[in-house]
Amino acid sequence: LHSGGSVAWGGLFAAFPLGTVHRRSSKEDVELVHRSLARFFHQWPGGKQGNSFPHLFAAAARVGAMDGLMEVWEAYLTNTSDPKCRFYSNGMVLGCGSTGLENVGGAAFATEMMLSTAGGILEVFPSLPFETAAFQLRAPGPLLVTAQRHQGLVMEILLELPSNSLGPSVVR
């Protein structure tokens, strides 16, 4: 890992989409992702870059670096980040670095805040900043996870495996 070059070569891609860096990674690796996030926003204030933009949110969620990101995400989705930067419901972006939005990063951001399976351990609501939420998502493999959190406390977790599935699962 290194923090030089473009966003694609920095610590962000190690966290997402590669998934090799997460909250339980070494302190040095997690700090690299944090520095890469800071560098991204320094280079592109407000994150108005295009293709790499949604990926940084998933990377941030994976390492728990959520400070201020929900406000930037909301501004982007509601077209209030910049009058020249327009997000459309079909996932395309106009005027933010002249590129379209890669939807996988945006979807991964939402998923990573609610369910993480980094390092072979399943975590529910690992970086979601909201006190009350619920989801039903598929973890890697055949595991279907349903969870509910109310006022910061996980109230329900349901793990569903097909009858022909084998193997242990660890839930935190």
mmCIF file of C-alpha atoms in Angstrom:
data_model
loop_
_atom_site.group_PDB
_atom_site.id
_atom_site.type_symbol
_atom_site.label_atom_id
_atom_site.label_comp_id
_atom_site.label_asym_id
_atom_site.label_seq_id
_atom_site.Cartn_x
_atom_site.Cartn_y
_atom_site.Cartn_z
ATOM 1 C CA LEU A 1 0.000 0.000 0.000
ATOM 2 C CA HIS A 2 1.142 3.535 -0.649
ATOM 3 C CA SER A 3 -0.447 6.960 -0.576
ATOM 4 C CA GLY A 4 1.113 8.434 -3.712
ATOM 5 C CA GLY A 5 -0.243 8.684 -7.226
ATOM 6 C CA SER A 6 -3.917 8.907 -8.055
ATOM 7 C CA VAL A 7 -6.872 7.911 -5.912
ATOM 8 C CA ALA A 8 -6.809 4.512 -7.631
ATOM 9 C CA TRP A 9 -3.308 3.846 -6.253
ATOM 10 C CA GLY A 10 -3.904 5.236 -2.750
ATOM 11 C CA GLY A 11 -5.230 3.512 0.337
ATOM 12 C CA LEU A 12 -8.852 3.972 -0.687
ATOM 13 C CA PHE A 13 -8.904 1.112 -3.161
ATOM 14 C CA ALA A 14 -7.314 -1.193 -0.594
ATOM 15 C CA ALA A 15 -10.402 -0.634 1.567
ATOM 16 C CA PHE A 16 -12.883 -0.636 -1.324
ATOM 17 C CA PRO A 17 -13.288 -2.445 -3.650
ATOM 18 C CA LEU A 18 -10.403 -4.762 -2.718
ATOM 19 C CA GLY A 19 -11.481 -5.162 0.914
ATOM 20 C CA THR A 20 -7.992 -5.870 2.229
ATOM 21 C CA VAL A 21 -8.133 -2.990 4.746
ATOM 22 C CA HIS A 22 -10.931 -2.728 7.325
ATOM 23 C CA ARG A 23 -11.481 -1.621 10.953
ATOM 24 C CA ARG A 24 -9.511 -4.570 12.348
ATOM 25 C CA SER A 25 -6.531 -4.079 10.011
ATOM 26 C CA SER A 26 -3.199 -2.810 11.263
ATOM 27 C CA LYS A 27 -3.156 0.745 12.589
ATOM 28 C CA GLU A 28 -0.793 1.785 9.779
ATOM 29 C CA ASP A 29 -3.113 0.469 7.054
ATOM 30 C CA VAL A 30 -6.212 2.111 8.551
ATOM 31 C CA GLU A 31 -4.310 5.392 8.913
ATOM 32 C CA LEU A 32 -3.303 5.166 5.244
ATOM 33 C CA VAL A 33 -6.976 4.990 4.246
ATOM 34 C CA HIS A 34 -7.728 7.978 6.507
ATOM 35 C CA ARG A 35 -4.882 9.963 4.896
ATOM 36 C CA SER A 36 -6.088 8.960 1.443
ATOM 37 C CA LEU A 37 -9.581 10.223 2.273
ATOM 38 C CA ALA A 38 -8.166 13.548 3.481
ATOM 39 C CA ARG A 39 -6.016 13.785 0.358
ATOM 40 C CA PHE A 40 -9.002 13.084 -1.902
ATOM 41 C CA PHE A 41 -11.029 15.924 -0.378
ATOM 42 C CA HIS A 42 -7.992 18.216 -0.448
ATOM 43 C CA GLN A 43 -7.476 17.537 -4.143
ATOM 44 C CA TRP A 44 -11.193 17.645 -5.008
ATOM 45 C CA PRO A 45 -12.997 19.905 -2.469
ATOM 46 C CA GLY A 46 -16.529 18.666 -1.903
ATOM 47 C CA GLY A 47 -15.586 15.410 -3.626
ATOM 48 C CA LYS A 48 -16.700 16.613 -7.047
ATOM 49 C CA GLN A 49 -14.482 14.250 -9.008
ATOM 50 C CA GLY A 50 -16.711 11.675 -10.670
ATOM 51 C CA ASN A 51 -15.939 7.974 -10.883
ATOM 52 C CA SER A 52 -13.866 7.598 -7.706
ATOM 53 C CA PHE A 53 -16.218 9.724 -5.625
ATOM 54 C CA PRO A 54 -18.742 7.036 -4.536
ATOM 55 C CA HIS A 55 -15.945 4.561 -3.846
ATOM 56 C CA LEU A 56 -14.444 6.755 -1.151
ATOM 57 C CA PHE A 57 -17.654 6.487 0.878
ATOM 58 C CA ALA A 58 -17.536 2.685 0.894
ATOM 59 C CA ALA A 59 -13.830 2.839 1.825
ATOM 60 C CA ALA A 60 -14.622 5.269 4.666
ATOM 61 C CA ALA A 61 -17.421 3.053 5.984
ATOM 62 C CA ARG A 62 -15.154 0.010 5.890
ATOM 63 C CA VAL A 63 -12.578 1.697 8.164
ATOM 64 C CA GLY A 64 -15.097 3.675 10.263
ATOM 65 C CA ALA A 65 -14.043 7.127 8.982
ATOM 66 C CA MET A 66 -17.515 8.658 8.907
ATOM 67 C CA ASP A 67 -16.859 12.196 10.229
ATOM 68 C CA GLY A 68 -18.647 14.660 7.953
ATOM 69 C CA LEU A 69 -19.240 12.169 5.138
ATOM 70 C CA MET A 70 -23.013 11.885 5.536
ATOM 71 C CA GLU A 71 -23.373 15.625 4.936
ATOM 72 C CA VAL A 72 -21.267 15.437 1.752
ATOM 73 C CA TRP A 73 -23.204 12.369 0.577
ATOM 74 C CA GLU A 74 -26.574 14.038 1.208
ATOM 75 C CA ALA A 75 -25.476 17.216 -0.588
ATOM 76 C CA TYR A 76 -24.377 15.146 -3.555
ATOM 77 C CA LEU A 77 -27.617 13.137 -3.712
ATOM 78 C CA THR A 78 -29.809 16.240 -3.361
ATOM 79 C CA ASN A 79 -27.840 18.280 -5.916
ATOM 80 C CA THR A 80 -26.817 20.932 -3.415
ATOM 81 C CA SER A 81 -23.046 20.356 -3.480
ATOM 82 C CA ASP A 82 -22.425 22.559 -6.536
ATOM 83 C CA PRO A 83 -24.782 24.174 -9.075
ATOM 84 C CA LYS A 84 -22.694 22.679 -11.915
ATOM 85 C CA CYS A 85 -22.719 19.160 -10.433
ATOM 86 C CA ARG A 86 -25.983 17.267 -11.111
ATOM 87 C CA PHE A 87 -26.804 13.753 -9.936
ATOM 88 C CA TYR A 88 -29.624 11.948 -11.772
ATOM 89 C CA SER A 89 -31.794 9.133 -10.421
ATOM 90 C CA ASN A 90 -30.449 6.754 -13.061
ATOM 91 C CA GLY A 91 -26.997 7.106 -11.460
ATOM 92 C CA MET A 92 -25.400 9.393 -14.021
ATOM 93 C CA VAL A 93 -23.616 12.596 -13.082
ATOM 94 C CA LEU A 94 -23.160 15.724 -15.162
ATOM 95 C CA GLY A 95 -20.500 18.352 -14.537
ATOM 96 C CA CYS A 96 -18.514 16.709 -11.731
ATOM 97 C CA GLY A 97 -15.247 16.067 -13.487
ATOM 98 C CA SER A 98 -17.165 15.326 -16.703
ATOM 99 C CA THR A 99 -17.630 11.653 -15.853
ATOM 100 C CA GLY A 100 -20.514 9.421 -14.868
ATOM 101 C CA LEU A 101 -21.086 7.896 -11.463
ATOM 102 C CA GLU A 102 -20.068 4.289 -10.897
ATOM 103 C CA ASN A 103 -23.111 3.104 -8.974
ATOM 104 C CA VAL A 104 -21.363 0.185 -7.284
ATOM 105 C CA GLY A 105 -19.549 2.548 -4.907
ATOM 106 C CA GLY A 106 -22.758 4.237 -3.800
ATOM 107 C CA ALA A 107 -24.554 0.954 -3.174
ATOM 108 C CA ALA A 108 -21.525 -0.410 -1.348
ATOM 109 C CA PHE A 109 -21.459 2.673 0.915
ATOM 110 C CA ALA A 110 -24.983 1.962 2.130
ATOM 111 C CA THR A 111 -24.234 -1.733 2.564
ATOM 112 C CA GLU A 112 -20.891 -1.228 4.360
ATOM 113 C CA MET A 113 -22.497 1.021 6.981
ATOM 114 C CA MET A 114 -25.020 -1.694 7.830
ATOM 115 C CA LEU A 115 -23.195 -4.980 7.233
ATOM 116 C CA SER A 116 -19.497 -5.761 7.033
ATOM 117 C CA THR A 117 -17.855 -9.113 6.552
ATOM 118 C CA ALA A 118 -14.220 -8.014 6.455
ATOM 119 C CA GLY A 119 -11.693 -10.470 7.805
ATOM 120 C CA GLY A 120 -14.231 -13.299 7.914
ATOM 121 C CA ILE A 121 -16.236 -11.685 10.742
ATOM 122 C CA LEU A 122 -19.793 -10.484 10.247
ATOM 123 C CA GLU A 123 -20.526 -7.085 11.831
ATOM 124 C CA VAL A 124 -23.988 -5.508 11.915
ATOM 125 C CA PHE A 125 -24.286 -1.690 11.888
ATOM 126 C CA PRO A 126 -20.480 -1.259 12.071
ATOM 127 C CA SER A 127 -20.381 2.399 10.974
ATOM 128 C CA LEU A 128 -23.982 3.547 10.489
ATOM 129 C CA PRO A 129 -24.295 6.934 12.211
ATOM 130 C CA PHE A 130 -28.060 6.615 12.778
ATOM 131 C CA GLU A 131 -29.449 5.271 16.052
ATOM 132 C CA THR A 132 -32.449 3.504 14.492
ATOM 133 C CA ALA A 133 -32.277 1.377 11.350
ATOM 134 C CA ALA A 134 -33.168 -1.992 9.882
ATOM 135 C CA PHE A 135 -31.959 -4.037 6.934
ATOM 136 C CA GLN A 136 -32.073 -7.349 5.126
ATOM 137 C CA LEU A 137 -28.885 -7.973 3.145
ATOM 138 C CA ARG A 138 -27.020 -10.942 1.774
ATOM 139 C CA ALA A 139 -23.556 -11.501 3.200
ATOM 140 C CA PRO A 140 -20.913 -13.185 1.028
ATOM 141 C CA GLY A 141 -21.992 -16.718 0.353
ATOM 142 C CA PRO A 142 -25.495 -17.899 1.057
ATOM 143 C CA LEU A 143 -26.076 -16.067 4.373
ATOM 144 C CA LEU A 144 -29.122 -13.760 4.480
ATOM 145 C CA VAL A 145 -28.903 -11.278 7.381
ATOM 146 C CA THR A 146 -31.849 -9.354 8.812
ATOM 147 C CA ALA A 147 -31.128 -6.890 11.616
ATOM 148 C CA GLN A 148 -32.835 -4.087 13.486
ATOM 149 C CA ARG A 149 -31.351 -1.389 15.709
ATOM 150 C CA HIS A 150 -33.349 0.977 17.898
ATOM 151 C CA GLN A 151 -31.819 3.881 19.848
ATOM 152 C CA GLY A 152 -28.345 2.469 19.244
ATOM 153 C CA LEU A 153 -29.084 -1.048 20.490
ATOM 154 C CA VAL A 154 -29.303 -4.044 18.191
ATOM 155 C CA MET A 155 -32.754 -5.467 18.896
ATOM 156 C CA GLU A 156 -32.864 -8.331 16.400
ATOM 157 C CA ILE A 157 -30.503 -10.374 14.244
ATOM 158 C CA LEU A 158 -31.763 -13.173 12.049
ATOM 159 C CA LEU A 159 -29.310 -15.293 10.076
ATOM 160 C CA GLU A 160 -30.749 -17.540 7.400
ATOM 161 C CA LEU A 161 -28.783 -20.273 5.660
ATOM 162 C CA PRO A 162 -30.044 -22.559 2.935
ATOM 163 C CA SER A 163 -30.455 -26.101 4.236
ATOM 164 C CA ASN A 164 -27.496 -27.338 2.173
ATOM 165 C CA SER A 165 -25.017 -24.727 3.537
ATOM 166 C CA LEU A 166 -22.124 -25.716 5.789
ATOM 167 C CA GLY A 167 -19.570 -23.679 7.731
ATOM 168 C CA PRO A 168 -19.260 -21.501 10.832
ATOM 169 C CA SER A 169 -20.217 -17.812 11.057
ATOM 170 C CA VAL A 170 -18.945 -15.267 13.597
ATOM 171 C CA VAL A 171 -21.267 -12.357 14.469
ATOM 172 C CA ARG A 172 -20.267 -9.221 16.400
#
